[in-house]
Short mmCIF file of C-alpha atoms in Angstrom, two decimals:
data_model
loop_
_atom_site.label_atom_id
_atom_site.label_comp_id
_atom_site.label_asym_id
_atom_site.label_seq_id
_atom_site.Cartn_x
_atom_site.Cartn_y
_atom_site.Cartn_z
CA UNK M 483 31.84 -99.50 -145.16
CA UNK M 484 29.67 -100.37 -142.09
CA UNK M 485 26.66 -98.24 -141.26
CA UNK M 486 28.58 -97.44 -138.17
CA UNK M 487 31.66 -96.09 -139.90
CA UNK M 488 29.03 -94.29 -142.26
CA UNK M 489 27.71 -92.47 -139.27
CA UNK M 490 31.03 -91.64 -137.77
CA UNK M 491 31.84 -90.01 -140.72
CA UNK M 492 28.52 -87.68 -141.29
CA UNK M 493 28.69 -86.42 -138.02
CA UNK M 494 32.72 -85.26 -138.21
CA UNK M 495 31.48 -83.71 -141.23
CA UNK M 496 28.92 -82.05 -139.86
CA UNK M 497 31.40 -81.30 -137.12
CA UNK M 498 33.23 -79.53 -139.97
CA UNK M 499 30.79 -77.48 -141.41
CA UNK M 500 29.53 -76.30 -137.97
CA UNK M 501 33.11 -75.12 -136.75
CA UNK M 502 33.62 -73.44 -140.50
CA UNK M 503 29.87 -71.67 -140.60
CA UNK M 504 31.71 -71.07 -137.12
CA UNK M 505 34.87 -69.17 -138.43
CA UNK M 506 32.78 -67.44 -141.33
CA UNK M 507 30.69 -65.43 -138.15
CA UNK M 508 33.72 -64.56 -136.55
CA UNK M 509 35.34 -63.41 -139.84
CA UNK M 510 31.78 -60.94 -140.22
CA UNK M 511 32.43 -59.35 -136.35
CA UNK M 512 36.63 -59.69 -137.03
CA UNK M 513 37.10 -58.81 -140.75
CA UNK M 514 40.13 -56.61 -140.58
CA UNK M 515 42.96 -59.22 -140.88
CA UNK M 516 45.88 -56.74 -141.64
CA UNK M 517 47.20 -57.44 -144.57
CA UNK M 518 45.22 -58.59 -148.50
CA UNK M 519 46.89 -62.06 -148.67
CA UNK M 520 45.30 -62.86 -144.98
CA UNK M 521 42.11 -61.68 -145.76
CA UNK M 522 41.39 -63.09 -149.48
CA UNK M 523 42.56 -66.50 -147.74
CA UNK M 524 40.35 -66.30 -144.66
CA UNK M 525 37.94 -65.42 -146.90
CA UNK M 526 38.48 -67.83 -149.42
CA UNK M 527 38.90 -71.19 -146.91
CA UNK M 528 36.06 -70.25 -145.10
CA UNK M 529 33.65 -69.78 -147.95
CA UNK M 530 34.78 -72.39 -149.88
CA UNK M 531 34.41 -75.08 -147.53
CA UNK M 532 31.52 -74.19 -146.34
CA UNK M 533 30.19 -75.17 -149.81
CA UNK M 534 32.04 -78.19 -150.28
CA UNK M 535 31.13 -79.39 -146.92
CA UNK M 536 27.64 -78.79 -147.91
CA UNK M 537 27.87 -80.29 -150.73
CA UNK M 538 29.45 -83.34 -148.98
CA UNK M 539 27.64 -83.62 -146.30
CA UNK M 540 24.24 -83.63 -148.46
CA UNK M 541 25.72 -86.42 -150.58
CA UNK M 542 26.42 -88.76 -147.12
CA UNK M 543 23.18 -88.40 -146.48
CA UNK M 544 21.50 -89.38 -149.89
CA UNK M 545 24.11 -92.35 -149.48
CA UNK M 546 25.69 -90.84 -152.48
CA UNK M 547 29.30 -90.92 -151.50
CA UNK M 548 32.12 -89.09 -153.34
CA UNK M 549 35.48 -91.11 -153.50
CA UNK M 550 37.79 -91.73 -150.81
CA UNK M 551 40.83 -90.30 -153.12
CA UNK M 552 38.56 -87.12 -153.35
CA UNK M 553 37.44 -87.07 -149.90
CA UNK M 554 40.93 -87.59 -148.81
CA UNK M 555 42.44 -84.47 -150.91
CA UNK M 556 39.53 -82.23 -149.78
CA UNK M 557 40.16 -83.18 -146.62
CA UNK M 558 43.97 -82.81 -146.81
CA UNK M 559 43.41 -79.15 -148.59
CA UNK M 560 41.15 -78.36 -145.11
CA UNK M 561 43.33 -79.10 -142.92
CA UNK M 562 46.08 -77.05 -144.89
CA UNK M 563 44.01 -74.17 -145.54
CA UNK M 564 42.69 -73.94 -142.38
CA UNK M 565 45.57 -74.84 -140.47
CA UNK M 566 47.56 -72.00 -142.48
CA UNK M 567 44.75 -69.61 -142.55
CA UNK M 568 44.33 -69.69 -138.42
CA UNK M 569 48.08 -69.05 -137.86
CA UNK M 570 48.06 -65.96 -140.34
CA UNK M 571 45.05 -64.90 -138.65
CA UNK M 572 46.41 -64.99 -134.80
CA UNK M 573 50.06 -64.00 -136.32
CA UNK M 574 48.15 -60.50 -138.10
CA UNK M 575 46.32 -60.01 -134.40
CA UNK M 576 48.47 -60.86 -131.72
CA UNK M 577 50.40 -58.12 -131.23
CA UNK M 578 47.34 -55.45 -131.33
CA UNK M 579 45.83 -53.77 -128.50
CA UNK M 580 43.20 -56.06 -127.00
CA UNK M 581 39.59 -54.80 -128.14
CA UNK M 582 36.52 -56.97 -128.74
CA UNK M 583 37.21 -57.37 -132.47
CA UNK M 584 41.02 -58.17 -131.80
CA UNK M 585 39.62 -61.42 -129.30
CA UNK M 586 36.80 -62.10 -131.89
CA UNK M 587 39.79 -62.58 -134.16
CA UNK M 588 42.07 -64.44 -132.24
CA UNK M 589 38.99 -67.03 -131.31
CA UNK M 590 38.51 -67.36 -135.33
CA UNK M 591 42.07 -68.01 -135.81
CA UNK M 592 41.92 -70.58 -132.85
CA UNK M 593 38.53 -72.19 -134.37
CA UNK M 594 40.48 -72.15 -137.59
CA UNK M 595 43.42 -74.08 -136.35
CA UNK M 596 40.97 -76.48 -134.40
CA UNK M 597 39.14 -77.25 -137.87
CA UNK M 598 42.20 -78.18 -139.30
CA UNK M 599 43.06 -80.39 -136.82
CA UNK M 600 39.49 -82.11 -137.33
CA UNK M 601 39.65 -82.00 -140.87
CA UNK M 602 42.67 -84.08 -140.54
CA UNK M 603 41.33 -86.78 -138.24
CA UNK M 604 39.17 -86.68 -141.11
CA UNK M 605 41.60 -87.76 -143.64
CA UNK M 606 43.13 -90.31 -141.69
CA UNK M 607 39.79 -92.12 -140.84
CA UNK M 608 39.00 -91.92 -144.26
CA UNK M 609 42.20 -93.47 -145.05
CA UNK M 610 41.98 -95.96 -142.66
CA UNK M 611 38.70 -97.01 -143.89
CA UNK M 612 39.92 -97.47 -147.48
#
């Protein structure tokens, strides 16, 4: 893999772990998700990530990589668990009376859907750079 390529892919990843550090502050100001299963996964995806991501992004830049089969499932889990966790989110919110926190969480569940979007452009530059 060219340095180039290299690059590309730190800074999507740090693109990641901005926009999930992102949807972990909204989740503080928006807890309140309606129901357990929405919250414990909100919860859960955000969290989560935000250590792997770490973890990830550390090891790009001590040019100690993690395999592309690994990369590629963490990446596909993302954009699943994000993907899923942002439509529960606006789904548990939308039909609420519009406050501040009922915006805040209607922005995390669009942040949320956005990051799984990106964590799948992830996975298929990854892929493509097999």
């Amino acid at each position: 893999m060219s340095d180039s390529d290299q690059h590309s892919i730190s800074v999507l990843k740090f693109l990641e772990l901005a926009l999930t550090i992102t949807c972990l502050v909204l989740h503080y100001y928006s807890f309140n998700d309606g129901d357990i299963i929405t919250a414990f996964l909100s919860t859960g995806t955000f969290c989560g990530f935000i250590i792997i991501l770490l973890a990830v992004f550390f090891g790009y830049l001590m040019k100690s990589r993690i395999p592309k089969r690994l990369d590629i499932f963490l990446s596909l889990m993302g954009s699943a668990l994000f993907e899923a966790t942002g439509v529960l989110i606006i789904e548990a919110w939308e039909h609420s009376f519009r406050t501040r926190t009922r915006d805040l969480a209607i922005l995390k569940g669009s942040v949320s859907i956005i990051t799984g979007v990106l964590f799948l452009f992830d996975c298929i530059f990854t892929f493509k750079n097999k």
